[in-house]
Short mmCIF file of C-alpha atoms in Angstrom, two decimals:
data_model
loop_
_atom_site.label_atom_id
_atom_site.label_comp_id
_atom_site.label_asym_id
_atom_site.label_seq_id
_atom_site.Cartn_x
_atom_site.Cartn_y
_atom_site.Cartn_z
CA MET A 275 0.09 0.09 0.02
CA ARG A 276 1.34 3.51 -1.09
CA PHE A 277 0.89 6.29 1.07
CA LYS A 278 0.64 10.14 -0.18
CA PHE A 279 1.97 12.66 1.79
CA SER A 280 0.44 16.15 1.87
CA MET A 281 2.65 19.15 1.13
CA SER A 282 3.85 21.11 4.14
CA PRO A 283 2.82 24.37 4.78
CA LEU A 284 6.52 25.75 4.47
CA SER A 285 7.00 24.01 0.92
CA ALA A 286 3.65 25.23 -0.27
CA MET A 287 4.50 28.59 0.68
CA LEU A 288 8.03 28.52 -1.04
CA ARG A 289 6.40 27.55 -4.18
CA SER A 290 3.62 29.98 -4.12
CA GLN A 291 6.55 32.63 -3.54
CA LYS A 292 8.44 31.37 -6.74
CA ARG A 293 5.04 31.62 -8.69
CA LEU A 294 4.36 35.28 -7.53
CA SER A 295 8.00 36.05 -8.32
CA ARG A 296 8.04 34.90 -11.93
CA SER A 297 4.71 36.42 -12.56
CA LEU A 298 5.73 39.85 -11.28
CA GLN A 299 8.97 39.61 -13.24
CA LYS A 300 7.06 38.80 -16.59
CA ALA A 301 4.46 41.72 -15.80
CA MET A 302 7.17 44.52 -14.72
CA PRO A 303 10.22 45.96 -16.35
CA LYS A 304 13.57 44.39 -15.27
CA PHE A 305 15.92 46.92 -12.94
CA ARG A 306 19.45 46.67 -12.76
CA LEU A 307 21.34 48.16 -9.69
CA PRO A 308 24.00 50.59 -11.09
CA GLU A 309 27.40 48.85 -11.36
CA ALA A 310 30.70 50.69 -9.86
CA PRO A 311 32.18 52.66 -12.64
CA LYS A 312 35.40 51.04 -14.02
CA VAL A 313 38.43 52.98 -13.42
CA ALA A 314 40.46 53.11 -16.79
CA LYS A 315 44.00 51.92 -16.92
CA PRO A 316 46.40 54.72 -17.79
CA ARG A 317 47.53 54.73 -21.44
CA ALA A 318 50.71 56.15 -22.72
CA PRO A 319 49.97 59.03 -25.40
CA ARG A 320 49.95 57.83 -28.86
CA SER A 321 51.23 60.00 -31.53
CA VAL A 322 48.29 59.00 -34.20
CA LEU A 323 48.33 61.16 -37.21
CA VAL A 324 44.98 62.30 -38.06
CA GLN A 325 43.88 63.08 -41.69
CA VAL A 326 42.39 66.74 -42.25
CA ASN A 327 39.67 67.16 -45.15
CA ALA A 328 38.15 70.19 -46.51
CA PHE A 329 41.59 72.58 -45.91
CA GLY A 330 41.15 74.45 -49.27
CA SER A 331 40.87 73.95 -52.84
CA ASN A 332 43.79 71.63 -52.99
CA PRO A 333 44.94 72.07 -56.51
CA GLY A 334 47.89 69.62 -56.06
CA ARG A 335 45.65 67.02 -54.78
CA LEU A 336 47.81 65.92 -51.73
CA ARG A 337 46.46 64.71 -48.48
CA MET A 338 46.82 66.53 -45.33
CA MET A 339 47.73 64.48 -42.07
CA GLU A 340 48.21 66.20 -38.82
CA TYR A 341 49.52 65.46 -35.30
CA VAL A 342 48.05 67.65 -32.17
CA PRO A 343 50.25 67.08 -29.04
CA PRO A 344 47.90 66.28 -25.96
CA VAL A 345 49.53 69.17 -24.34
CA ARG A 346 50.91 72.33 -26.15
CA ARG A 347 53.29 74.88 -25.08
CA GLU A 348 53.68 78.68 -25.61
CA PRO A 349 54.69 79.93 -27.82
CA GLN A 350 52.40 77.68 -30.22
CA THR A 351 54.53 75.84 -33.04
CA LEU A 352 54.14 74.35 -36.36
CA VAL A 353 56.46 72.34 -38.12
CA VAL A 354 55.68 71.21 -41.79
CA VAL A 355 57.31 67.93 -42.25
CA LEU A 356 57.77 66.46 -45.93
CA HIS A 357 58.38 63.01 -46.60
CA GLY A 358 60.85 61.48 -49.40
CA CYS A 359 59.91 59.08 -52.24
CA LEU A 360 58.66 55.55 -51.38
CA GLN A 361 57.39 57.01 -48.08
CA THR A 362 54.14 57.82 -46.49
CA ALA A 363 53.59 60.61 -43.87
CA GLU A 364 52.96 57.70 -41.27
CA ASP A 365 56.51 56.14 -42.30
CA TYR A 366 58.36 59.22 -41.77
CA HIS A 367 56.33 60.16 -38.35
CA ARG A 368 57.38 56.73 -36.74
CA GLY A 369 60.86 56.52 -38.25
CA SER A 370 61.83 60.37 -38.11
CA GLY A 371 61.78 60.84 -34.32
CA TRP A 372 59.17 63.73 -34.76
CA SER A 373 56.54 62.20 -33.07
CA ARG A 374 58.33 61.90 -29.87
CA LEU A 375 59.61 65.54 -30.03
CA ALA A 376 56.06 66.95 -30.69
CA ARG A 377 54.80 64.92 -27.84
CA ASP A 378 57.40 66.12 -25.36
CA LYS A 379 57.83 69.48 -26.67
CA GLY A 380 54.24 70.22 -27.33
CA LEU A 381 54.78 71.07 -31.19
CA VAL A 382 51.81 70.81 -33.92
CA LEU A 383 53.26 68.53 -36.90
CA LEU A 384 51.61 69.03 -40.32
CA TYR A 385 52.33 66.35 -43.34
CA PRO A 386 51.44 66.93 -46.61
CA GLU A 387 51.25 63.65 -47.90
CA GLN A 388 51.91 62.50 -51.74
CA THR A 389 49.33 59.94 -53.60
CA GLN A 390 50.09 57.56 -56.10
CA ALA A 391 47.48 59.06 -58.39
CA ASN A 392 50.06 62.25 -58.71
CA ASN A 393 53.34 60.23 -58.77
CA ARG A 394 53.62 56.67 -58.76
CA ASN A 395 56.95 56.67 -56.33
CA LEU A 396 55.35 59.07 -53.84
CA CYS A 397 57.64 61.58 -54.66
CA PHE A 398 56.59 65.39 -54.44
CA ASN A 399 56.89 66.94 -58.06
CA TRP A 400 59.50 69.64 -57.46
CA PHE A 401 60.79 69.14 -60.82
CA ARG A 402 57.29 70.18 -62.50
CA PRO A 403 57.28 73.85 -63.14
CA SER A 404 53.28 73.93 -62.69
CA MET A 405 53.66 72.12 -59.40
CA VAL A 406 55.90 74.55 -57.75
CA ALA A 407 54.67 77.68 -59.41
CA ARG A 408 53.58 80.31 -56.73
CA ASP A 409 50.05 79.58 -55.83
CA ARG A 410 49.41 76.94 -57.83
CA GLY A 411 49.86 73.00 -57.76
CA GLU A 412 51.41 70.85 -54.97
CA LEU A 413 52.99 74.28 -53.66
CA MET A 414 49.57 75.95 -52.94
CA SER A 415 48.05 72.76 -51.67
CA ILE A 416 50.52 72.82 -48.91
CA ARG A 417 50.48 76.60 -48.31
CA GLN A 418 46.47 76.00 -47.95
CA MET A 419 47.46 73.36 -45.33
CA ILE A 420 49.56 75.76 -43.39
CA GLU A 421 47.07 78.38 -42.99
CA HIS A 422 44.42 75.93 -41.95
CA SER A 423 46.89 74.92 -39.39
CA VAL A 424 47.82 78.23 -38.25
CA GLU A 425 44.15 79.48 -37.82
CA ARG A 426 42.59 76.10 -36.26
CA HIS A 427 45.47 75.60 -33.68
CA GLY A 428 46.44 79.45 -32.86
CA ILE A 429 49.87 79.08 -34.19
CA ASN A 430 52.16 82.26 -33.93
CA ARG A 431 53.16 83.52 -37.53
CA ASP A 432 56.65 83.72 -36.59
CA ARG A 433 56.79 80.26 -35.24
CA ILE A 434 56.50 78.21 -38.60
CA PHE A 435 59.21 75.68 -39.53
CA ILE A 436 59.63 73.18 -42.36
CA GLN A 437 61.89 70.29 -42.87
CA GLY A 438 61.74 67.86 -45.88
CA LEU A 439 64.00 64.50 -47.07
CA SER A 440 64.99 64.17 -50.60
CA ALA A 441 62.04 65.15 -53.15
CA GLY A 442 60.44 66.25 -49.54
CA GLY A 443 63.62 68.42 -49.25
CA ALA A 444 63.61 70.07 -52.81
CA MET A 445 59.69 70.65 -52.15
CA ALA A 446 60.54 72.44 -48.53
CA ASN A 447 63.18 74.58 -50.38
CA ALA A 448 60.77 75.59 -53.17
CA MET A 449 58.31 76.57 -50.44
CA MET A 450 60.98 78.72 -48.81
CA VAL A 451 61.80 80.45 -51.80
CA THR A 452 58.68 81.22 -52.91
CA TYR A 453 57.01 82.09 -49.51
CA PRO A 454 60.09 83.43 -48.05
CA ALA A 455 58.59 85.05 -45.32
CA LEU A 456 56.31 82.56 -44.11
CA PHE A 457 58.86 80.53 -42.31
CA ALA A 458 61.06 80.95 -39.74
CA ALA A 459 63.55 78.41 -40.67
CA GLY A 460 63.97 75.25 -42.76
CA GLN A 461 65.80 71.95 -43.10
CA VAL A 462 66.41 70.11 -46.31
CA VAL A 463 67.85 67.26 -45.90
CA GLY A 464 69.42 65.31 -49.16
CA GLY A 465 67.56 67.86 -51.32
CA LEU A 466 67.95 70.06 -54.42
CA PRO A 467 67.89 73.70 -55.00
CA PHE A 468 65.00 75.53 -56.82
CA GLY A 469 64.69 75.29 -60.39
CA ALA A 470 67.27 72.25 -60.90
CA ALA A 471 65.16 70.42 -63.25
CA ARG A 472 61.89 71.13 -65.26
CA ASP A 473 60.91 67.52 -66.01
CA ALA A 474 61.23 64.00 -64.71
CA MET A 475 64.13 62.90 -67.06
CA GLY A 476 66.17 66.25 -66.29
CA ALA A 477 65.47 65.57 -62.29
CA LEU A 478 66.84 62.24 -62.78
CA SER A 479 70.07 63.57 -64.52
CA VAL A 480 70.13 66.24 -61.95
CA MET A 481 69.97 64.08 -58.91
CA LYS A 482 73.03 61.95 -60.28
CA SER A 483 74.91 64.77 -61.36
CA GLY A 484 74.16 67.95 -60.50
CA SER A 485 73.67 70.91 -62.47
CA ARG A 486 76.35 73.85 -63.46
CA ARG A 487 75.03 77.21 -62.86
CA SER A 488 76.63 80.12 -61.00
CA ARG A 489 75.71 81.42 -57.65
CA GLN A 490 74.21 84.26 -59.05
CA GLU A 491 72.01 82.00 -61.69
CA TRP A 492 70.93 80.03 -58.58
CA GLY A 493 69.93 82.94 -56.79
CA ASP A 494 68.23 84.66 -59.69
CA LEU A 495 65.88 81.76 -60.05
CA ALA A 496 64.61 81.71 -56.55
CA ARG A 497 64.07 85.70 -56.82
CA SER A 498 62.11 85.33 -60.06
CA VAL A 499 59.40 83.67 -57.82
CA GLY A 500 60.07 84.90 -54.08
CA SER A 501 58.42 87.85 -52.37
CA ALA A 502 60.15 88.38 -49.33
CA GLU A 503 58.70 91.22 -47.14
CA ASP A 504 60.91 93.77 -45.74
CA GLY A 505 63.75 91.33 -46.21
CA ALA A 506 62.30 88.72 -44.01
CA MET A 507 63.87 85.04 -45.05
CA PRO A 508 64.20 82.07 -43.31
CA ALA A 509 67.23 80.47 -41.67
CA VAL A 510 68.00 77.46 -43.65
CA SER A 511 69.86 74.11 -42.52
CA ILE A 512 71.31 71.94 -45.29
CA TRP A 513 72.33 68.50 -44.66
CA GLN A 514 73.96 66.16 -46.93
CA GLY A 515 75.30 62.55 -46.92
CA GLY A 516 78.79 62.34 -48.16
CA ALA A 517 78.14 59.12 -49.39
CA ASP A 518 74.61 59.55 -50.95
CA ARG A 519 74.18 57.32 -54.03
CA VAL A 520 70.63 59.05 -54.82
CA VAL A 521 71.28 62.85 -54.77
CA SER A 522 74.90 63.68 -55.63
CA PRO A 523 76.32 66.19 -52.83
CA LEU A 524 76.98 68.42 -55.83
CA ASN A 525 73.10 69.24 -55.29
CA ALA A 526 73.74 70.56 -51.77
CA GLU A 527 76.60 72.87 -52.87
CA ALA A 528 74.33 74.34 -55.53
CA LEU A 529 71.48 74.41 -52.69
CA LEU A 530 74.02 76.21 -50.15
CA ALA A 531 74.81 78.93 -53.34
CA GLN A 532 71.37 79.58 -53.85
CA TRP A 533 70.75 80.65 -50.35
CA LEU A 534 74.02 82.39 -49.93
CA ASP A 535 73.18 84.53 -52.85
CA LEU A 536 69.68 85.37 -51.74
CA TYR A 537 71.39 86.52 -48.48
CA GLY A 538 73.99 88.45 -49.89
CA LEU A 539 76.57 86.42 -47.90
CA ASP A 540 80.61 85.85 -48.77
CA GLU A 541 81.38 82.45 -48.91
CA ALA A 542 84.72 82.90 -47.08
CA SER A 543 82.70 84.72 -43.92
CA GLY A 544 81.37 81.50 -42.88
CA SER A 545 82.60 79.84 -39.81
CA ARG A 546 84.05 76.10 -40.29
CA GLU A 547 83.40 73.51 -37.38
CA VAL A 548 84.60 69.82 -37.87
CA ARG A 549 82.48 67.36 -35.68
CA ALA A 550 82.35 63.49 -34.97
CA GLU A 551 79.89 63.10 -37.93
CA GLY A 552 81.43 65.44 -40.59
CA THR A 553 82.20 69.12 -41.67
CA SER A 554 79.89 72.22 -40.81
CA LEU A 555 79.78 75.60 -42.28
CA ILE A 556 78.00 78.40 -40.54
CA TRP A 557 76.92 81.62 -41.62
CA ARG A 558 75.70 84.08 -38.71
CA ASP A 559 74.32 87.57 -38.33
CA ALA A 560 75.68 90.32 -36.18
CA ILE A 561 74.07 89.06 -32.85
CA GLY A 562 75.24 85.44 -33.57
CA LYS A 563 71.85 83.91 -35.01
CA VAL A 564 72.49 81.19 -37.50
CA LEU A 565 71.42 82.34 -41.12
CA VAL A 566 72.47 79.48 -43.04
CA GLU A 567 74.15 76.06 -41.87
CA TYR A 568 75.79 73.53 -44.18
CA ARG A 569 76.42 69.95 -42.90
CA LEU A 570 78.29 67.41 -44.57
CA LEU A 571 78.09 63.94 -43.29
CA ASP A 572 80.83 61.67 -43.50
CA GLY A 573 79.99 58.32 -44.89
CA LEU A 574 76.20 58.93 -44.70
CA ASP A 575 74.18 57.40 -47.73
CA HIS A 576 70.98 58.70 -48.90
CA GLY A 577 68.22 59.25 -46.13
CA LEU A 578 67.44 60.81 -42.94
CA PRO A 579 70.08 60.76 -39.95
CA VAL A 580 68.02 59.55 -36.91
CA ILE A 581 69.35 58.59 -33.21
CA ALA A 582 69.62 54.79 -33.06
CA ARG A 583 66.82 53.13 -31.29
CA HIS A 584 66.12 50.04 -29.42
CA ALA A 585 66.57 46.68 -31.71
CA ASN A 586 63.12 45.39 -31.45
CA GLN A 587 61.69 48.74 -33.23
CA MET A 588 60.68 48.58 -36.63
CA ARG A 589 63.07 49.97 -39.15
CA GLN A 590 61.98 52.49 -41.67
CA PRO A 591 63.29 52.73 -45.08
CA TYR A 592 65.38 55.70 -45.55
CA MET A 593 66.10 56.46 -41.87
CA LEU A 594 69.74 56.43 -41.33
CA GLU A 595 70.47 55.33 -37.46
CA GLY A 596 73.45 56.79 -35.78
CA ALA A 597 74.57 59.07 -32.84
CA ILE A 598 73.37 62.24 -34.38
CA GLY A 599 69.45 63.13 -35.56
CA ALA A 600 68.53 65.78 -37.98
CA PRO A 601 65.10 66.52 -36.12
CA GLN A 602 66.76 66.70 -32.91
CA GLN A 603 69.30 69.14 -34.13
CA PHE A 604 66.88 71.46 -35.85
CA PHE A 605 64.73 71.70 -32.86
CA GLU A 606 67.69 72.37 -30.71
CA ILE A 607 69.37 75.10 -33.12
CA PHE A 608 66.45 76.54 -34.81
CA ILE A 609 63.17 75.79 -33.30
CA ARG A 610 63.87 75.69 -29.28
CA PRO A 611 62.71 79.62 -28.36
CA ARG A 612 65.39 81.28 -26.35
CA LYS A 613 64.65 84.85 -24.80
CA ALA A 614 67.34 86.49 -26.99
CA THR A 615 66.05 85.22 -30.44
CA ALA A 616 62.13 84.42 -29.64
CA LYS A 617 61.10 86.83 -31.86
CA ARG A 618 61.73 86.85 -35.70
CA THR A 619 63.76 89.56 -36.73
CA ALA A 620 63.82 90.65 -40.45
CA ILE A 621 67.09 89.96 -42.35
CA SER A 622 67.59 92.64 -45.11
CA SER A 623 70.97 91.59 -47.06
CA PRO A 624 72.78 94.52 -49.14
CA ARG A 625 71.31 92.72 -52.33
CA SER A 626 67.51 92.81 -51.30
CA LYS A 627 68.23 96.69 -50.18
CA ARG A 628 69.19 97.46 -53.48
CA ARG A 629 66.09 95.71 -55.16
CA SER A 630 63.92 97.61 -52.62
CA GLY A 631 65.77 101.02 -53.66
CA GLN A 632 67.28 101.46 -50.45
CA SER A 633 70.78 102.70 -49.82
#
């Protein structure tokens, strides 16, 4: 005989509560207690480039890439950086050392970037007259980018600098020659003088063998397109590898001749300095400010001298590691503000005075 036991009062009550609970859950919306906010782990700042659109009419069809540091410092400073052939803005940014400099020193970086639609090797077209004519082509695109950055970030007008490597160096020089009052200083590494070539074939020939012109002829080419306001011109730093197999050192000599003629400086008035990495020739004004600097680095092939990094970091093309870095030297000598030279002074050479009718 089987017996059936009736449910105890306690079990009946528990089951009744469960049924009631399920009914209430179906009938009412679910509410969740607020969770304690998660504390984000501190992350190291990343030097990421951002593309900027709608900066102007962009007749040269270039891309505008930009880096703005987390903390900017006074005076607000802009450095325009032009990459070489077979490079991108991101390659140059990561490999050159500019990313760390900008983050540590509070610099805004502007990277005009070439496209394969313009040049399959990603070279700036410094040799095409239509691309380097005043207010036209790639030159005008870069000028528009600069104006956009100046307005957007409140850059001091006397704190605009430019650096370029190889084809980027030739384009940086074209910018300084065409808009000499726009820049406080510029650095050209493995570059060429303005007017050295007028087409691709001529460019290849000049890169290999240089171009034979007199100092005044180089200066006249620059004066034909430039418009120095009140004689204002940028200080210029020219870097050249003594073992460069892509751009002959003869081009750096021509570049030097172009700027010495623009400044009206005597070749013999420069001071010579012998350093561990090579020989430097420097021309200064009356208060000791560097106007023109020429550095010939012993044994350096074609590329940008950068400070050697840790072995586990990725190497970039045309970044030549050693004990000296061109960006760091450019910052220390020309960009770092100093009390005596924080304000830019206009330099009027004897030649520019004659052109303006002054005596």
